[in-house]
Short mmCIF file of C-alpha atoms in Angstrom, two decimals:
data_model
loop_
_atom_site.label_atom_id
_atom_site.label_comp_id
_atom_site.label_asym_id
_atom_site.label_seq_id
_atom_site.Cartn_x
_atom_site.Cartn_y
_atom_site.Cartn_z
CA MET F 1 -11.70 -5.45 6.95
CA THR F 2 -12.47 -2.40 6.67
CA ALA F 3 -15.24 -0.57 4.70
CA LEU F 4 -13.04 1.64 3.01
CA SER F 5 -9.14 2.27 1.50
CA ILE F 6 -8.55 5.39 0.10
CA VAL F 7 -4.56 5.07 -2.00
CA VAL F 8 -2.42 8.02 -1.99
CA PRO F 9 0.87 7.91 -3.41
CA CYS F 10 3.23 11.29 -2.84
CA PHE F 11 6.14 12.77 -3.94
CA ASN F 12 6.89 16.04 -2.98
CA GLU F 13 3.48 17.29 -1.91
CA GLU F 14 4.21 18.98 0.98
CA GLU F 15 2.28 21.88 -0.12
CA CYS F 16 -1.22 20.48 -0.46
CA VAL F 17 -1.44 17.41 1.89
CA ARG F 18 -2.43 18.82 4.97
CA LEU F 19 -5.39 19.61 2.89
CA LEU F 20 -5.91 16.26 0.84
CA HIS F 21 -6.44 14.63 4.37
CA GLN F 22 -8.96 17.55 5.19
CA ARG F 23 -10.99 16.96 2.29
CA LEU F 24 -10.42 13.00 1.54
CA SER F 25 -11.33 12.75 5.69
CA GLY F 26 -14.52 14.66 4.25
CA ALA F 27 -15.98 13.00 1.72
CA ALA F 28 -15.32 9.63 3.15
CA ARG F 29 -17.61 10.23 6.74
CA THR F 30 -19.95 11.47 4.53
CA SER F 31 -20.65 8.17 2.64
CA PHE F 32 -19.21 5.86 5.51
CA GLY F 33 -18.81 7.46 8.54
CA GLU F 34 -15.90 6.17 10.48
CA ASP F 35 -15.23 2.81 8.96
CA TYR F 36 -12.79 4.01 6.30
CA GLU F 37 -8.45 4.75 7.00
CA ILE F 38 -6.34 6.90 4.05
CA ILE F 39 -3.13 5.35 2.86
CA LEU F 40 -0.19 8.36 1.98
CA VAL F 41 2.13 6.68 0.45
CA ASN F 42 5.53 8.89 0.54
CA ASP F 43 7.87 7.82 -2.44
CA GLY F 44 10.96 9.09 -1.23
CA SER F 45 9.46 12.29 -1.32
CA LYS F 46 12.73 15.94 -0.75
CA ASP F 47 10.30 17.87 1.14
CA ARG F 48 8.70 17.91 4.64
CA THR F 49 6.23 15.52 2.74
CA TRP F 50 7.00 12.56 5.41
CA PRO F 51 7.12 14.71 8.39
CA ILE F 52 4.29 16.09 7.71
CA MET F 53 2.71 13.63 7.68
CA GLN F 54 3.47 11.76 10.21
CA ASP F 55 1.90 14.53 12.62
CA MET F 56 -1.59 14.56 10.68
CA SER F 57 -0.67 10.24 11.02
CA ALA F 58 -0.89 11.59 15.60
CA GLY F 59 -3.97 12.55 15.59
CA ASP F 60 -6.06 10.87 12.83
CA PRO F 61 -6.63 6.99 14.06
CA HIS F 62 -8.12 6.91 10.33
CA LEU F 63 -4.98 8.15 8.61
CA THR F 64 -1.64 5.23 8.46
CA CYS F 65 1.01 7.31 6.24
CA VAL F 66 4.18 4.58 4.87
CA ASN F 67 7.32 5.44 3.94
CA LEU F 68 9.42 4.03 1.61
CA SER F 69 12.38 3.76 0.91
CA ARG F 70 13.72 5.69 -1.60
CA ASN F 71 11.91 6.81 -4.83
CA HIS F 72 10.95 3.83 -6.41
CA GLY F 73 7.87 5.78 -8.58
CA HIS F 74 4.36 6.39 -9.32
CA GLN F 75 3.03 3.18 -9.78
CA LEU F 76 5.25 1.16 -7.47
CA ALA F 77 4.40 4.05 -4.71
CA LEU F 78 0.55 3.02 -5.97
CA THR F 79 1.15 -0.87 -5.60
CA ALA F 80 2.73 -0.48 -1.86
CA GLY F 81 -0.30 1.37 -0.85
CA LEU F 82 -2.82 -0.99 -3.20
CA ASP F 83 -0.83 -4.24 -1.27
CA LEU F 84 -1.54 -2.71 2.10
CA ALA F 85 -4.83 -1.68 2.11
CA ARG F 86 -7.94 -3.53 4.15
CA GLY F 87 -11.03 -1.60 2.93
CA HIS F 88 -13.85 -3.32 1.08
CA ARG F 89 -13.82 -0.86 -1.41
CA ILE F 90 -10.64 1.13 -2.39
CA LEU F 91 -10.59 4.36 -3.97
CA ILE F 92 -7.01 5.85 -5.67
CA VAL F 93 -6.20 9.41 -6.11
CA ASP F 94 -3.33 11.73 -7.14
CA ALA F 95 -1.81 13.82 -3.32
CA ASP F 96 -3.01 17.45 -5.78
CA LEU F 97 -6.33 17.37 -6.01
CA GLN F 98 -6.81 17.36 -9.44
CA ASP F 99 -8.82 14.52 -9.02
CA PRO F 100 -11.65 15.68 -5.91
CA PRO F 101 -11.98 13.78 -3.43
CA GLU F 102 -15.96 14.49 -3.57
CA LEU F 103 -16.95 11.79 -6.78
CA LEU F 104 -16.19 9.27 -4.29
CA ALA F 105 -20.38 9.38 -3.88
CA PRO F 106 -21.87 9.50 -6.58
CA MET F 107 -19.59 6.62 -7.87
CA LEU F 108 -20.34 4.74 -4.63
CA GLU F 109 -24.06 5.09 -6.01
CA MET F 110 -22.47 4.03 -9.63
CA MET F 111 -20.93 0.91 -8.64
CA ASP F 112 -24.18 -0.60 -6.01
CA ARG F 113 -26.42 0.51 -8.95
CA GLU F 114 -25.03 -0.90 -11.25
CA GLY F 115 -23.18 -3.88 -9.98
CA ALA F 116 -19.94 -3.18 -10.65
CA ASP F 117 -16.51 -4.22 -9.62
CA VAL F 118 -14.45 -0.53 -10.84
CA VAL F 119 -15.94 2.69 -11.94
CA TYR F 120 -13.18 4.88 -13.72
CA GLY F 121 -12.74 8.20 -13.56
CA VAL F 122 -12.62 9.89 -17.51
CA ARG F 123 -11.48 13.23 -18.54
CA GLN F 124 -13.95 15.80 -20.07
CA SER F 125 -11.38 18.41 -19.62
CA ARG F 126 -7.68 19.11 -18.14
CA ALA F 127 -7.66 22.45 -16.46
CA GLY F 128 -4.60 24.09 -15.76
CA GLU F 129 -2.57 21.65 -18.13
CA THR F 130 -0.26 22.67 -21.11
CA HIS F 131 -1.45 22.37 -25.02
CA PHE F 132 1.68 20.03 -25.35
CA LYS F 133 0.74 17.94 -22.45
CA ARG F 134 -3.28 17.29 -23.31
CA ALA F 135 -1.77 16.71 -27.49
CA THR F 136 0.14 14.00 -25.69
CA ALA F 137 -2.04 12.55 -23.40
CA HIS F 138 -4.89 11.99 -26.04
CA ALA F 139 -2.21 10.65 -28.96
CA PHE F 140 -1.20 7.87 -25.72
CA TYR F 141 -4.07 6.99 -25.16
CA ARG F 142 -5.11 6.50 -28.77
CA LEU F 143 -2.47 4.76 -29.26
CA LEU F 144 -2.33 2.31 -26.67
CA SER F 145 -6.32 1.63 -27.69
CA ARG F 146 -4.75 0.47 -30.55
CA ALA F 147 -1.52 -1.75 -30.08
CA THR F 148 -3.13 -3.42 -26.65
CA GLU F 149 -4.57 -6.37 -26.65
CA ILE F 150 -6.81 -5.38 -24.19
CA ASP F 151 -9.72 -2.82 -24.22
CA ILE F 152 -7.83 0.48 -22.14
CA PRO F 153 -10.06 3.42 -21.49
CA LEU F 154 -9.37 6.31 -23.74
CA ASP F 155 -8.96 9.09 -20.94
CA ALA F 156 -8.81 7.45 -17.78
CA GLY F 157 -5.83 7.69 -14.99
CA ASP F 158 -5.82 5.74 -11.83
CA PHE F 159 -8.44 7.84 -10.49
CA ARG F 160 -11.40 4.62 -9.58
CA LEU F 161 -12.64 2.90 -7.14
CA MET F 162 -13.00 -0.87 -6.96
CA SER F 163 -13.41 -4.44 -5.24
CA ARG F 164 -11.90 -6.18 -2.92
CA ARG F 165 -12.12 -9.14 -5.18
CA ALA F 166 -11.08 -7.08 -8.34
CA LEU F 167 -8.11 -5.92 -6.49
CA ASP F 168 -7.15 -9.06 -4.94
CA VAL F 169 -6.32 -10.00 -9.29
CA LEU F 170 -4.82 -7.09 -8.87
CA LEU F 171 -2.15 -8.06 -6.47
CA ALA F 172 -2.17 -10.80 -7.64
CA MET F 173 -0.28 -9.94 -11.13
CA PRO F 174 3.25 -9.38 -8.54
CA GLU F 175 4.98 -8.07 -12.67
CA GLN F 176 7.90 -5.17 -11.49
CA ALA F 177 6.92 -2.67 -14.59
CA ARG F 178 3.65 -1.60 -13.79
CA PHE F 179 0.86 -0.21 -15.16
CA VAL F 180 -1.82 -0.16 -12.79
CA ARG F 181 -4.81 1.50 -15.84
CA GLY F 182 -3.76 -0.99 -18.59
CA MET F 183 -3.27 -4.04 -15.90
CA VAL F 184 -7.24 -3.09 -14.09
CA ALA F 185 -8.45 -3.61 -17.43
CA TRP F 186 -6.28 -6.78 -18.40
CA ILE F 187 -8.62 -7.68 -15.19
CA GLY F 188 -12.06 -7.85 -16.07
CA PHE F 189 -15.56 -8.05 -14.40
CA LYS F 190 -17.65 -4.84 -14.74
CA GLN F 191 -15.74 -2.06 -15.86
CA LEU F 192 -17.98 1.41 -15.98
CA PRO F 193 -16.53 4.79 -16.90
CA PHE F 194 -17.51 7.99 -15.22
CA PRO F 195 -16.96 11.54 -16.36
CA TYR F 196 -15.95 14.36 -14.50
CA ASP F 197 -13.57 17.42 -15.17
CA ARG F 198 -10.83 17.31 -14.12
CA ALA F 199 -9.87 20.07 -11.34
CA GLU F 200 -6.46 21.97 -11.86
CA ARG F 201 -3.40 21.33 -9.80
CA PHE F 202 -3.74 22.77 -6.11
CA ALA F 203 0.71 23.48 -5.43
CA GLY F 204 3.36 22.31 -6.35
CA THR F 205 4.24 20.79 -10.60
CA SER F 206 3.80 18.01 -12.56
CA LYS F 207 5.95 14.21 -11.33
CA TYR F 208 6.26 13.57 -13.95
CA PRO F 209 8.46 15.86 -17.22
CA LEU F 210 8.97 14.53 -20.51
CA GLY F 211 11.56 11.44 -20.10
CA LYS F 212 9.00 10.53 -16.89
CA MET F 213 6.18 10.48 -19.57
CA ILE F 214 8.18 7.96 -22.47
CA ARG F 215 9.07 5.72 -20.01
CA PHE F 216 5.81 5.62 -18.86
CA ALA F 217 4.48 5.07 -22.31
CA LEU F 218 6.99 2.57 -23.16
CA ASP F 219 6.36 1.07 -19.84
CA ALA F 220 2.59 0.39 -21.37
CA LEU F 221 2.79 -0.84 -24.98
CA THR F 222 5.86 -2.89 -23.97
CA GLY F 223 3.19 -4.45 -21.24
CA PHE F 224 0.35 -4.81 -23.02
CA SER F 225 0.96 -5.21 -27.15
CA SER F 226 3.55 -7.20 -29.04
CA ALA F 227 3.19 -4.56 -32.03
CA PRO F 228 6.41 -3.01 -31.41
CA LEU F 229 7.92 -6.38 -32.30
CA LYS F 230 5.20 -6.89 -34.63
CA LEU F 231 6.24 -3.67 -36.32
CA ALA F 232 9.70 -4.25 -36.28
CA SER F 233 9.01 -7.05 -38.52
CA HIS F 234 7.02 -5.59 -40.47
CA ALA F 235 9.95 -2.95 -41.47
CA GLY F 236 12.42 -5.97 -42.21
CA LEU F 237 9.85 -7.13 -44.75
CA LEU F 238 9.35 -4.21 -46.10
CA LEU F 239 13.18 -3.73 -46.08
CA SER F 240 13.52 -7.38 -48.08
CA LEU F 241 11.36 -7.07 -50.33
CA SER F 242 12.47 -3.34 -51.05
CA SER F 243 15.64 -5.35 -51.31
CA ILE F 244 14.33 -7.97 -54.18
CA LEU F 245 13.25 -3.93 -56.90
CA ILE F 246 16.70 -2.40 -55.49
CA ILE F 247 18.03 -6.29 -57.09
CA LEU F 248 16.08 -6.43 -60.57
CA TYR F 249 16.82 -3.07 -60.80
CA ILE F 250 20.36 -3.76 -60.48
CA GLY F 251 20.67 -6.63 -62.85
CA TYR F 252 18.31 -4.42 -65.70
CA ALA F 253 21.45 -1.65 -65.45
CA PHE F 254 23.47 -4.53 -65.79
CA VAL F 255 22.18 -6.06 -69.00
CA THR F 256 21.31 -2.30 -70.28
CA GLY F 257 25.14 -1.14 -70.08
CA GLN F 258 23.93 1.79 -67.76
CA ASN F 259 25.95 3.17 -65.07
CA ILE F 260 24.97 2.67 -61.82
CA GLN F 261 25.89 5.99 -59.66
CA GLY F 262 27.20 3.49 -56.99
CA TRP F 263 28.43 5.54 -53.74
CA THR F 264 24.93 8.42 -53.05
CA SER F 265 22.50 4.64 -53.17
CA LEU F 266 24.95 2.09 -51.32
CA MET F 267 25.47 5.01 -48.75
CA LEU F 268 22.13 4.74 -48.23
CA VAL F 269 20.92 1.91 -48.36
CA VAL F 270 23.23 1.20 -45.49
CA VAL F 271 21.70 3.80 -43.57
CA VAL F 272 18.26 2.78 -43.78
CA LEU F 273 19.33 -0.74 -42.95
CA GLY F 274 21.39 0.55 -39.53
CA ALA F 275 18.75 2.17 -38.70
CA VAL F 276 15.62 -0.49 -38.68
CA GLN F 277 18.17 -3.04 -37.39
CA MET F 278 19.53 -0.82 -34.66
CA PHE F 279 15.09 -0.01 -33.93
CA VAL F 280 14.49 -3.80 -33.67
CA LEU F 281 17.38 -4.76 -31.44
CA ALA F 282 16.12 -1.77 -28.81
CA MET F 283 12.76 -3.54 -29.42
CA MET F 284 14.42 -6.49 -28.97
CA GLY F 285 16.44 -4.81 -25.38
CA GLU F 286 12.94 -3.46 -23.65
CA TYR F 287 10.63 -6.83 -24.03
CA ILE F 288 14.09 -8.67 -22.74
CA GLY F 289 15.05 -5.92 -19.89
CA ARG F 290 11.14 -7.11 -18.78
CA LEU F 291 12.29 -10.37 -18.37
CA TYR F 292 15.38 -10.13 -16.74
CA SER F 293 14.66 -7.64 -14.53
CA GLN F 294 11.22 -10.19 -14.13
CA SER F 295 13.28 -13.12 -13.19
CA LYS F 296 15.64 -11.84 -10.30
CA ASN F 297 11.86 -11.36 -8.62
CA ARG F 298 13.19 -7.89 -6.12
CA PRO F 299 10.15 -7.31 -4.36
CA LEU F 300 8.10 -4.03 -5.94
CA TYR F 301 9.23 -1.74 -3.08
CA ILE F 302 10.20 -1.41 0.61
CA VAL F 303 9.59 0.29 3.19
CA GLN F 304 11.63 2.40 5.86
CA ASP F 305 8.88 3.12 8.58
CA ILE F 306 5.12 3.40 9.11
CA ALA F 307 2.91 6.49 11.18
CA GLY F 308 0.15 5.76 12.19
CA ASP F 309 -2.21 2.30 12.40
CA ALA F 310 -0.27 -0.33 13.78
CA ARG F 311 -2.46 -3.49 11.87
CA ILE F 312 -0.90 -3.17 8.87
CA PRO F 313 -0.56 -6.71 7.59
CA ARG F 314 2.93 -7.71 5.77
CA LYS F 315 1.76 -8.22 2.00
CA SER F 316 3.58 -10.66 -0.48
CA LEU F 317 4.48 -8.00 -3.54
CA GLY F 318 6.90 -5.78 -1.38
CA GLN F 319 9.32 -5.73 1.55
CA VAL F 320 8.68 -4.62 5.03
CA PRO F 321 12.21 -4.77 7.15
CA ASP F 322 12.57 -6.56 10.18
CA GLU F 323 13.83 -5.14 12.76
CA ALA F 324 13.19 -7.65 16.02
CA THR F 325 14.59 -10.84 12.97
CA ALA F 326 18.28 -10.45 15.12
CA GLN F 327 16.27 -10.73 18.04
CA SER F 328 14.17 -13.19 17.42
CA ASP F 329 15.09 -17.68 18.58
CA ARG F 330 15.75 -18.13 15.23
CA PRO F 331 17.72 -17.32 12.18
CA GLY F 332 14.43 -15.73 9.29
CA GLY F 333 12.56 -14.89 12.13
CA SER F 334 9.04 -13.59 11.97
CA GLY F 335 10.17 -10.33 14.27
CA THR F 336 7.44 -7.49 14.01
CA LEU F 337 6.58 -4.68 12.06
CA PRO F 338 8.44 -1.89 12.31
CA ILE F 339 6.54 0.94 13.04
CA ASN F 340 7.22 4.49 14.18
CA ARG F 341 4.45 6.45 15.64
CA ALA F 342 4.50 10.06 15.89
CA SER F 343 4.49 11.99 18.93
#
């Protein structure tokens, strides 16, 4: 087991991956000397990210690069890196260098001083982000805090330093729709905030457009809260009470001989009821869809190639296709990991 593992999911990061490697290596050496590993996970990039990773791994024995079979998404790519990490301490960093790797030293000092299992970064400022992005992020974290049954820290991303025992508990949670920062909060243990100013993206554009942000928010809400289902039941109760009032009004109008304007009021009730029913069905479908995906029990990620350190063990959350299985002396033989070393 190494002293430190640094895990970085990467998607179309050809412009900054070399600088990322340089800064991560410097931060790791400052705190741990030569006892560290860096795991870069290529999440189906369409640019030259993977060839650059292969080239870097040939010259750095501390660097392991993992190439997933396709784009699995940020949270699953992060899960793949964590699943393959061997460190006693694990640092999670995004590839865009908005979370400064140089903060490793003060985060480690806080962890050791306070005896914490998790030190998570809390963003005091968000340089280079639009007002819309900052506003939606602010609203999302506060909505999530009010809706979930666990205490998920406000304005905290995936940037964090974890102990081995916290990571082992995290890896024992095999759910498909993953919201890693919420899962870490659910674990418990002693977790401390580390305030910092988030830097501007070094290069490229955000890999989380509006559609992915909405999907991410739904995963967070449905993964850690039954509030949407409760909201549906509350809406149903409110409409039931409203229907009683409408029945009383109709009875009053009939007794007093007043003419009831039928079409407009009828259509209004039908539209409102239909909208609420569709909302309820959508919420139920979201939860049922999660159960359906989980019931298939597919691996969370699939590795296509590994460049660098060949000592990475096979793990349980994902799948590394075994090229030697067909040559083993029995069906389903263990074989060996396919290691693609850059030359």
